[in-house]
CSV table of C-alpha atoms in Angstrom, one decimal:
chain,number,residue,atom,x,y,z
W,1,GLU,CA,22.1,27.2,-5.2
W,2,THR,CA,20.8,26.3,-1.6
W,3,GLY,CA,20.4,22.5,-1.1
W,4,VAL,CA,17.6,20.7,1.0
W,5,THR,CA,17.9,21.6,4.5
W,6,GLN,CA,16.2,19.8,7.4
W,7,SER,CA,15.6,20.6,11.0
W,8,PRO,CA,16.1,19.5,13.6
W,9,THR,CA,19.0,17.2,13.0
W,10,HIS,CA,18.2,14.9,16.1
W,11,LEU,CA,15.1,14.6,18.2
W,12,ILE,CA,14.2,12.5,21.1
W,13,LYS,CA,10.5,12.1,22.0
W,14,THR,CA,8.3,10.0,24.3
W,15,ARG,CA,5.8,7.5,23.1
W,16,GLY,CA,2.4,9.2,22.6
W,17,GLN,CA,3.8,12.6,22.0
W,18,GLN,CA,3.6,14.6,18.8
W,19,VAL,CA,6.6,15.8,16.5
W,20,THR,CA,6.8,18.3,13.7
W,21,LEU,CA,9.8,17.9,11.3
W,22,ARG,CA,10.8,20.7,8.9
W,23,CYS,CA,12.3,20.9,5.4
W,24,SER,CA,13.3,23.7,3.1
W,25,SER,CA,13.3,22.7,-0.6
W,26,GLN,CA,16.2,23.3,-2.9
W,27,SER,CA,15.8,26.7,-4.7
W,28,GLY,CA,13.5,26.3,-7.8
W,29,HIS,CA,12.0,22.9,-6.7
W,30,ASN,CA,8.2,22.8,-6.1
W,31,THR,CA,7.8,19.2,-5.2
W,32,VAL,CA,8.6,17.8,-1.8
W,33,SER,CA,8.6,14.1,-0.8
W,34,TRP,CA,9.1,12.6,2.6
W,35,TYR,CA,10.6,9.2,3.3
W,36,GLN,CA,11.2,7.1,6.5
W,37,GLN,CA,14.2,5.1,6.7
W,38,ALA,CA,14.6,2.5,9.6
W,39,LEU,CA,18.1,1.4,10.6
W,40,GLY,CA,19.6,-1.0,8.0
W,41,GLN,CA,16.6,-0.6,5.6
W,42,GLY,CA,16.0,1.4,2.5
W,43,PRO,CA,13.8,4.6,2.7
W,44,GLN,CA,10.1,4.1,2.5
W,45,PHE,CA,7.8,6.7,0.9
W,46,ILE,CA,5.5,8.5,3.3
W,47,PHE,CA,3.8,11.3,0.9
W,48,GLN,CA,4.5,13.9,-1.7
W,49,TYR,CA,3.4,17.5,-1.9
W,50,TYR,CA,3.2,19.5,-5.1
W,51,ARG,CA,1.9,23.2,-5.0
W,52,GLU,CA,0.6,22.7,-1.4
W,53,GLU,CA,-1.5,19.7,-2.3
W,54,GLU,CA,-0.8,16.1,-1.4
W,55,ASN,CA,0.1,14.4,-4.4
W,56,GLY,CA,0.6,10.6,-3.5
W,57,ARG,CA,0.8,8.8,-0.2
W,58,GLY,CA,2.6,5.6,0.9
W,59,ASN,CA,1.4,2.9,3.3
W,60,PHE,CA,1.5,5.1,6.4
W,61,PRO,CA,-1.5,5.7,8.9
W,62,PRO,CA,-3.3,9.1,9.0
W,63,ARG,CA,-1.3,10.0,12.3
W,64,PHE,CA,1.5,10.8,9.6
W,65,SER,CA,0.4,14.3,8.0
W,66,GLY,CA,2.1,17.1,6.2
W,67,LEU,CA,1.9,20.5,4.9
W,68,GLN,CA,3.6,22.4,2.0
W,69,PHE,CA,3.8,26.2,2.1
W,70,PRO,CA,3.7,28.8,-0.6
W,71,ASN,CA,7.4,29.0,-0.6
W,72,TYR,CA,7.5,25.2,-1.1
W,73,SER,CA,9.0,24.5,2.3
W,74,SER,CA,7.4,21.5,4.1
W,75,GLU,CA,6.4,20.0,7.4
W,76,LEU,CA,5.9,16.4,8.5
W,77,ASN,CA,3.7,15.9,11.5
W,78,VAL,CA,3.5,12.7,13.4
W,79,ASN,CA,0.9,12.2,16.2
W,80,ALA,CA,0.7,9.7,18.9
W,81,LEU,CA,4.3,8.4,18.4
W,82,GLU,CA,5.1,4.8,18.8
W,83,LEU,CA,8.4,3.2,19.3
W,84,ASP,CA,8.5,2.0,15.8
W,85,ASP,CA,8.5,5.5,14.5
W,86,SER,CA,12.2,5.8,15.5
W,87,ALA,CA,13.9,6.3,12.2
W,88,LEU,CA,15.7,8.7,10.0
W,89,TYR,CA,13.2,10.9,8.2
W,90,LEU,CA,14.3,12.3,4.9
W,91,CYS,CA,13.0,15.1,2.8
W,92,ALA,CA,13.6,15.4,-0.8
W,93,SER,CA,12.8,18.1,-3.4
W,94,SER,CA,12.6,18.2,-7.1
W,95,HIS,CA,11.0,19.7,-10.1
W,96,PRO,CA,7.7,18.1,-11.2
W,97,GLY,CA,7.9,15.1,-13.4
W,98,HIS,CA,9.1,11.5,-13.1
W,99,ASN,CA,12.5,12.0,-14.6
W,100,SER,CA,13.5,14.8,-12.3
W,101,PRO,CA,16.2,13.8,-9.9
W,102,LEU,CA,15.4,13.9,-6.3
W,103,HIS,CA,17.7,16.0,-4.0
W,104,PHE,CA,17.7,14.8,-0.4
W,105,GLY,CA,18.4,16.6,2.8
W,106,ASN,CA,20.5,15.0,5.5
W,107,GLY,CA,17.4,13.9,7.4
W,108,THR,CA,16.1,14.2,11.0
W,109,ARG,CA,17.1,11.3,13.3
W,110,LEU,CA,14.0,10.7,15.6
W,111,THR,CA,14.3,8.3,18.5
W,112,VAL,CA,11.0,7.5,20.4
W,113,THR,CA,11.5,6.1,24.0
J,1,LYS,CA,3.6,-4.8,-6.4
J,2,GLN,CA,7.2,-3.5,-7.3
J,3,GLU,CA,10.0,-4.9,-5.1
J,4,VAL,CA,13.5,-3.9,-5.3
J,5,THR,CA,16.4,-6.1,-4.2
J,6,GLN,CA,20.1,-5.5,-3.8
J,7,ILE,CA,22.8,-8.1,-3.7
J,8,PRO,CA,25.1,-8.4,-1.9
J,9,ALA,CA,24.1,-6.7,1.4
J,10,ALA,CA,27.6,-5.9,2.2
J,11,LEU,CA,30.9,-5.9,0.4
J,12,SER,CA,34.6,-5.5,1.4
J,13,VAL,CA,37.2,-5.0,-1.2
J,14,PRO,CA,41.0,-3.8,-1.4
J,15,GLU,CA,41.6,-0.3,-2.6
J,16,GLY,CA,42.1,-0.3,-6.4
J,17,GLU,CA,39.7,-3.2,-7.3
J,18,ASN,CA,37.0,-2.8,-9.9
J,19,LEU,CA,33.5,-4.0,-8.5
J,20,VAL,CA,29.9,-4.4,-9.4
J,21,LEU,CA,26.9,-3.9,-7.3
J,22,ASN,CA,23.5,-5.5,-8.3
J,23,CYS,CA,20.0,-4.4,-8.3
J,24,SER,CA,16.8,-6.2,-9.3
J,25,PHE,CA,13.2,-5.3,-9.7
J,26,THR,CA,10.1,-7.4,-10.1
J,27,ASP,CA,8.0,-5.0,-12.4
J,28,SER,CA,9.6,-3.8,-15.6
J,29,ALA,CA,7.1,-1.0,-16.0
J,30,ILE,CA,9.3,1.9,-14.6
J,31,TYR,CA,10.0,5.5,-15.6
J,32,ASN,CA,13.6,5.4,-14.4
J,33,LEU,CA,16.1,3.9,-12.0
J,34,GLN,CA,18.4,5.8,-9.8
J,35,TRP,CA,21.4,4.9,-7.9
J,36,PHE,CA,22.2,6.8,-4.6
J,37,ARG,CA,25.1,6.9,-2.1
J,38,GLN,CA,24.5,7.3,1.6
J,39,ASP,CA,27.2,8.0,4.1
J,40,PRO,CA,26.7,6.9,7.8
J,41,GLY,CA,23.8,9.0,9.4
J,42,LYS,CA,23.5,11.3,6.3
J,43,GLY,CA,21.2,11.9,3.5
J,44,LEU,CA,21.1,10.5,0.0
J,45,THR,CA,23.3,11.8,-2.7
J,46,SER,CA,22.2,11.0,-6.3
J,47,LEU,CA,24.8,9.3,-8.4
J,48,LEU,CA,23.2,8.4,-11.7
J,49,LEU,CA,19.7,8.3,-13.1
J,50,ILE,CA,18.8,6.0,-16.1
J,51,GLN,CA,15.6,6.7,-17.8
J,52,SER,CA,13.6,3.8,-19.0
J,53,SER,CA,14.6,4.3,-22.7
J,54,GLN,CA,18.3,4.3,-21.9
J,55,ARG,CA,20.8,1.4,-21.3
J,56,GLU,CA,23.4,3.0,-19.3
J,57,GLN,CA,24.8,6.3,-17.8
J,58,THR,CA,28.3,7.0,-16.8
J,59,SER,CA,29.9,9.7,-14.4
J,60,GLY,CA,33.5,9.6,-13.8
J,61,ARG,CA,34.4,6.2,-12.4
J,62,LEU,CA,30.8,5.0,-12.2
J,63,ASN,CA,28.8,3.4,-14.8
J,64,ALA,CA,25.3,2.3,-14.3
J,65,SER,CA,23.5,-0.2,-16.7
J,66,LEU,CA,19.7,-0.9,-17.0
J,67,ASP,CA,18.1,-4.0,-18.5
J,68,LYS,CA,14.3,-3.4,-18.1
J,69,SER,CA,13.3,-6.7,-19.8
J,70,SER,CA,15.2,-8.7,-17.2
J,71,GLY,CA,14.4,-6.3,-14.4
J,72,ARG,CA,18.2,-5.7,-13.6
J,73,SER,CA,20.7,-2.9,-13.0
J,74,THR,CA,24.3,-2.8,-12.1
J,75,LEU,CA,26.5,-0.1,-10.7
J,76,TYR,CA,30.2,-0.5,-11.7
J,77,ILE,CA,32.9,1.3,-9.9
J,78,ALA,CA,36.2,1.4,-11.4
J,79,ALA,CA,39.5,1.6,-9.4
J,80,SER,CA,37.8,1.8,-6.0
J,81,GLN,CA,39.1,4.1,-3.3
J,82,PRO,CA,38.6,4.2,0.5
J,83,GLY,CA,36.3,7.4,0.0
J,84,ASP,CA,33.9,5.3,-2.0
J,85,SER,CA,33.0,3.4,1.3
J,86,ALA,CA,29.3,4.1,1.9
J,87,THR,CA,26.0,2.4,1.4
J,88,TYR,CA,24.7,2.4,-2.2
J,89,LEU,CA,21.0,2.3,-2.9
J,90,CYS,CA,19.1,1.9,-6.0
J,91,ALA,CA,15.5,2.9,-6.6
J,92,VAL,CA,12.9,2.8,-9.2
J,93,ILE,CA,9.9,5.0,-10.1
J,94,SER,CA,7.1,2.6,-11.4
J,95,ASN,CA,4.6,3.8,-14.0
J,96,GLN,CA,1.9,3.4,-11.2
J,97,GLY,CA,3.1,6.4,-9.2
J,98,GLY,CA,5.7,9.0,-8.8
J,99,LYS,CA,7.3,7.5,-5.6
J,100,LEU,CA,10.8,6.2,-5.5
J,101,ILE,CA,10.9,2.5,-4.3
J,102,PHE,CA,14.2,1.6,-2.8
J,103,GLY,CA,16.2,-1.5,-2.3
J,104,GLN,CA,17.9,-2.2,1.1
J,105,GLY,CA,21.2,-1.1,0.1
J,106,THR,CA,24.8,-2.6,-0.4
J,107,GLU,CA,27.1,-1.5,2.3
J,108,LEU,CA,30.7,-1.1,0.6
J,109,SER,CA,33.8,-1.0,2.4
J,110,VAL,CA,37.1,-0.3,0.5
J,111,LYS,CA,40.2,-1.1,2.5
J,112,PRO,CA,43.5,0.9,2.0
Protein backbone atom coordinates (compact mmCIF):
# COMPACT_ATOMS: atom_id res chain seq x y z
CA GLU A 1 0.00 0.00 0.00
CA THR A 2 1.54 3.31 -1.11
CA GLY A 3 1.25 6.15 1.39
CA VAL A 4 0.65 9.84 0.75
CA THR A 5 3.54 11.47 -1.10
CA GLN A 6 4.15 15.19 -1.52
CA SER A 7 6.51 17.11 -3.76
CA PRO A 8 8.69 19.02 -3.53
CA THR A 9 9.90 18.54 0.04
CA HIS A 10 11.34 22.05 0.28
CA LEU A 11 10.81 25.19 -1.76
CA ILE A 12 12.05 28.78 -1.59
CA LYS A 13 10.10 31.50 -3.39
CA THR A 14 10.10 35.27 -3.54
CA ARG A 15 7.20 37.44 -2.43
CA GLY A 16 4.73 37.94 -5.29
CA GLN A 17 5.61 34.69 -7.06
CA GLN A 18 3.29 31.73 -7.61
CA VAL A 19 3.80 28.17 -6.38
CA THR A 20 2.30 24.74 -7.10
CA LEU A 21 2.53 21.92 -4.56
CA ARG A 22 1.66 18.33 -5.45
CA CYS A 23 0.18 15.40 -3.58
CA SER A 24 -0.43 11.76 -4.48
CA SER A 25 -3.09 10.20 -2.30
CA GLN A 26 -2.86 6.81 -0.65
CA SER A 27 -4.08 3.97 -2.81
CA GLY A 28 -7.87 3.65 -2.65
CA HIS A 29 -8.45 7.10 -1.12
CA ASN A 30 -10.63 9.51 -3.11
CA THR A 31 -10.70 12.44 -0.67
CA VAL A 32 -7.78 14.86 -0.32
CA SER A 33 -7.41 17.69 2.20
CA TRP A 34 -4.76 20.40 2.44
CA TYR A 35 -3.54 22.03 5.64
CA GLN A 36 -1.14 24.87 6.41
CA GLN A 37 1.04 24.56 9.49
CA ALA A 38 2.97 27.62 10.66
CA LEU A 39 5.95 27.06 12.93
CA GLY A 40 4.87 26.08 16.44
CA GLN A 41 1.19 25.94 15.53
CA GLY A 42 -1.34 23.24 14.77
CA PRO A 43 -2.34 22.70 11.14
CA GLN A 44 -5.08 24.94 9.69
CA PHE A 45 -7.57 23.56 7.15
CA ILE A 46 -7.29 25.09 3.66
CA PHE A 47 -9.71 22.99 1.60
CA GLN A 48 -10.84 19.48 0.75
CA TYR A 49 -11.47 17.77 -2.59
CA TYR A 50 -13.74 14.81 -3.24
CA ARG A 51 -14.15 13.33 -6.73
CA GLU A 52 -12.46 16.36 -8.32
CA GLU A 53 -14.80 18.90 -6.68
CA GLU A 54 -14.01 21.27 -3.80
CA ASN A 55 -15.88 19.94 -0.78
CA GLY A 56 -15.25 22.48 1.96
CA ARG A 57 -12.93 25.44 2.43
CA GLY A 58 -11.29 27.06 5.42
CA ASN A 59 -10.60 30.73 6.06
CA PHE A 60 -8.05 31.25 3.28
CA PRO A 61 -8.18 33.90 0.51
CA PRO A 62 -8.99 33.02 -3.14
CA ARG A 63 -5.30 33.17 -4.09
CA PHE A 64 -5.16 29.69 -2.51
CA SER A 65 -6.68 27.33 -5.07
CA GLY A 66 -6.60 23.64 -5.78
CA LEU A 67 -7.29 20.82 -8.17
CA GLN A 68 -7.98 17.13 -7.89
CA PHE A 69 -7.33 14.84 -10.84
CA PRO A 70 -9.16 11.66 -11.95
CA ASN A 71 -6.48 9.53 -10.25
CA TYR A 72 -7.25 11.47 -7.01
CA SER A 73 -3.88 13.20 -6.89
CA SER A 74 -4.10 16.89 -6.08
CA GLU A 75 -2.40 20.25 -6.45
CA LEU A 76 -2.35 23.31 -4.22
CA ASN A 77 -1.66 26.60 -6.00
CA VAL A 78 -0.82 29.82 -4.21
CA ASN A 79 -0.64 33.10 -6.16
CA ALA A 80 0.92 36.40 -5.14
CA LEU A 81 2.95 34.83 -2.35
CA GLU A 82 3.28 36.75 0.92
CA LEU A 83 5.88 36.35 3.66
CA ASP A 84 3.20 34.89 5.98
CA ASP A 85 2.63 32.04 3.52
CA SER A 86 5.88 30.51 4.79
CA ALA A 87 4.80 27.27 6.41
CA LEU A 88 4.67 23.48 6.16
CA TYR A 89 1.90 22.49 3.75
CA LEU A 90 0.38 19.11 4.52
CA CYS A 91 -1.74 16.93 2.30
CA ALA A 92 -3.96 14.20 3.75
CA SER A 93 -6.00 11.55 2.01
CA SER A 94 -8.87 9.42 3.24
CA HIS A 95 -11.96 7.50 2.29
CA PRO A 96 -15.09 9.68 2.36
CA GLY A 97 -16.93 9.99 5.64
CA HIS A 98 -16.26 11.74 8.93
CA ASN A 99 -14.97 8.64 10.72
CA SER A 100 -12.35 7.72 8.15
CA PRO A 101 -8.85 8.40 9.53
CA LEU A 102 -6.75 10.90 7.62
CA HIS A 103 -3.34 9.78 6.37
CA PHE A 104 -0.85 12.62 6.05
CA GLY A 105 2.16 13.08 3.81
CA ASN A 106 5.45 14.50 5.09
CA GLY A 107 4.60 17.94 3.78
CA THR A 108 6.24 20.64 1.67
CA ARG A 109 8.24 23.26 3.56
CA LEU A 110 7.64 26.59 1.75
CA THR A 111 9.82 29.59 2.55
CA VAL A 112 8.86 32.98 1.09
CA THR A 113 11.57 35.65 1.14
CA LYS B 1 -16.73 28.39 16.71
CA GLN B 2 -14.87 25.23 17.71
CA GLU B 3 -11.57 25.79 19.50
CA VAL B 4 -9.13 23.12 20.62
CA THR B 5 -6.60 23.69 23.40
CA GLN B 6 -3.77 21.47 24.54
CA ILE B 7 -2.02 21.66 27.89
CA PRO B 8 0.86 21.64 28.58
CA ALA B 9 2.60 23.15 25.56
CA ALA B 10 5.78 21.27 26.44
CA LEU B 11 6.63 18.41 28.78
CA SER B 12 9.90 16.76 29.75
CA VAL B 13 9.92 13.45 31.64
CA PRO B 14 12.48 10.76 32.52
CA GLU B 15 12.35 7.47 30.67
CA GLY B 16 9.91 4.94 32.14
CA GLU B 17 7.46 7.46 33.53
CA ASN B 18 3.75 7.25 32.78
CA LEU B 19 2.31 10.52 31.50
CA VAL B 20 -0.93 12.21 30.47
CA LEU B 21 -1.47 14.79 27.75
CA ASN B 22 -4.61 16.91 27.85
CA CYS B 23 -6.88 18.24 25.14
CA SER B 24 -10.04 20.32 25.51
CA PHE B 25 -12.58 21.53 22.97
CA THR B 26 -15.32 24.14 23.24
CA ASP B 27 -18.16 22.55 21.24
CA SER B 28 -19.24 19.03 22.19
CA ALA B 29 -20.99 18.47 18.83
CA ILE B 30 -18.21 16.42 17.26
CA TYR B 31 -18.03 13.37 15.03
CA ASN B 32 -14.72 12.17 16.43
CA LEU B 33 -11.44 13.13 18.03
CA GLN B 34 -8.03 12.04 16.77
CA TRP B 35 -4.59 12.06 18.33
CA PHE B 36 -1.58 12.48 16.06
CA ARG B 37 2.17 12.34 16.49
CA GLN B 38 4.49 14.68 14.57
CA ASP B 39 8.26 14.29 14.44
CA PRO B 40 10.29 17.47 13.69
CA GLY B 41 9.82 18.64 10.11
CA LYS B 42 7.63 15.66 9.27
CA GLY B 43 3.97 14.97 8.59
CA LEU B 44 1.41 13.65 11.03
CA THR B 45 1.00 10.03 12.03
CA SER B 46 -2.45 9.03 13.27
CA LEU B 47 -2.27 7.34 16.68
CA LEU B 48 -5.87 6.88 17.79
CA LEU B 49 -9.35 7.88 16.57
CA ILE B 50 -12.23 7.96 19.05
CA GLN B 51 -15.71 8.20 17.58
CA SER B 52 -18.21 10.42 19.38
CA SER B 53 -20.09 7.37 20.71
CA GLN B 54 -16.93 5.86 22.23
CA ARG B 55 -15.25 6.57 25.57
CA GLU B 56 -11.73 5.34 24.87
CA GLN B 57 -9.37 3.66 22.45
CA THR B 58 -6.16 1.75 23.13
CA SER B 59 -3.15 0.92 21.01
CA GLY B 60 -0.16 -0.68 22.69
CA ARG B 61 1.17 1.68 25.37
CA LEU B 62 -1.27 4.42 24.34
CA ASN B 63 -4.75 4.97 25.71
CA ALA B 64 -6.98 7.86 24.70
CA SER B 65 -10.19 8.80 26.48
CA LEU B 66 -13.03 11.07 25.41
CA ASP B 67 -15.56 12.89 27.59
CA LYS B 68 -17.79 14.78 25.14
CA SER B 69 -19.99 16.38 27.77
CA SER B 70 -17.04 18.11 29.44
CA GLY B 71 -15.18 18.71 26.17
CA ARG B 72 -12.06 16.84 27.24
CA SER B 73 -9.74 14.12 25.99
CA THR B 74 -6.58 12.66 27.47
CA LEU B 75 -3.78 10.67 25.91
CA TYR B 76 -2.08 8.35 28.39
CA ILE B 77 1.38 7.03 27.52
CA ALA B 78 2.62 4.17 29.68
CA ALA B 79 6.29 3.45 30.38
CA SER B 80 7.57 6.31 28.21
CA GLN B 81 10.63 5.79 26.00
CA PRO B 82 13.04 8.26 24.33
CA GLY B 83 11.49 7.23 20.99
CA ASP B 84 8.20 8.73 22.19
CA SER B 85 9.76 12.21 21.96
CA ALA B 86 7.67 14.18 19.46
CA THR B 87 4.85 16.71 19.27
CA TYR B 88 1.42 15.27 20.00
CA LEU B 89 -1.60 16.93 18.41
CA CYS B 90 -5.27 16.39 19.05
CA ALA B 91 -7.93 17.32 16.54
CA VAL B 92 -11.72 17.14 16.30
CA ILE B 93 -14.17 16.95 13.43
CA SER B 94 -17.20 19.07 14.29
CA ASN B 95 -20.74 18.23 13.20
CA GLN B 96 -20.73 21.47 11.16
CA GLY B 97 -18.13 20.30 8.68
CA GLY B 98 -15.66 17.62 7.70
CA LYS B 99 -12.45 19.48 8.50
CA LEU B 100 -10.11 18.62 11.33
CA ILE B 101 -9.64 21.40 13.89
CA PHE B 102 -6.30 21.05 15.64
CA GLY B 103 -4.86 22.10 18.95
CA GLN B 104 -1.40 23.65 19.05
CA GLY B 105 0.20 20.47 20.26
CA THR B 106 2.23 19.28 23.24
CA GLU B 107 5.96 18.88 22.65
CA LEU B 108 7.10 15.83 24.60
CA SER B 109 10.71 15.07 25.47
CA VAL B 110 11.57 11.76 27.15
CA LYS B 111 15.06 11.80 28.66
CA PRO B 112 17.12 8.56 28.85
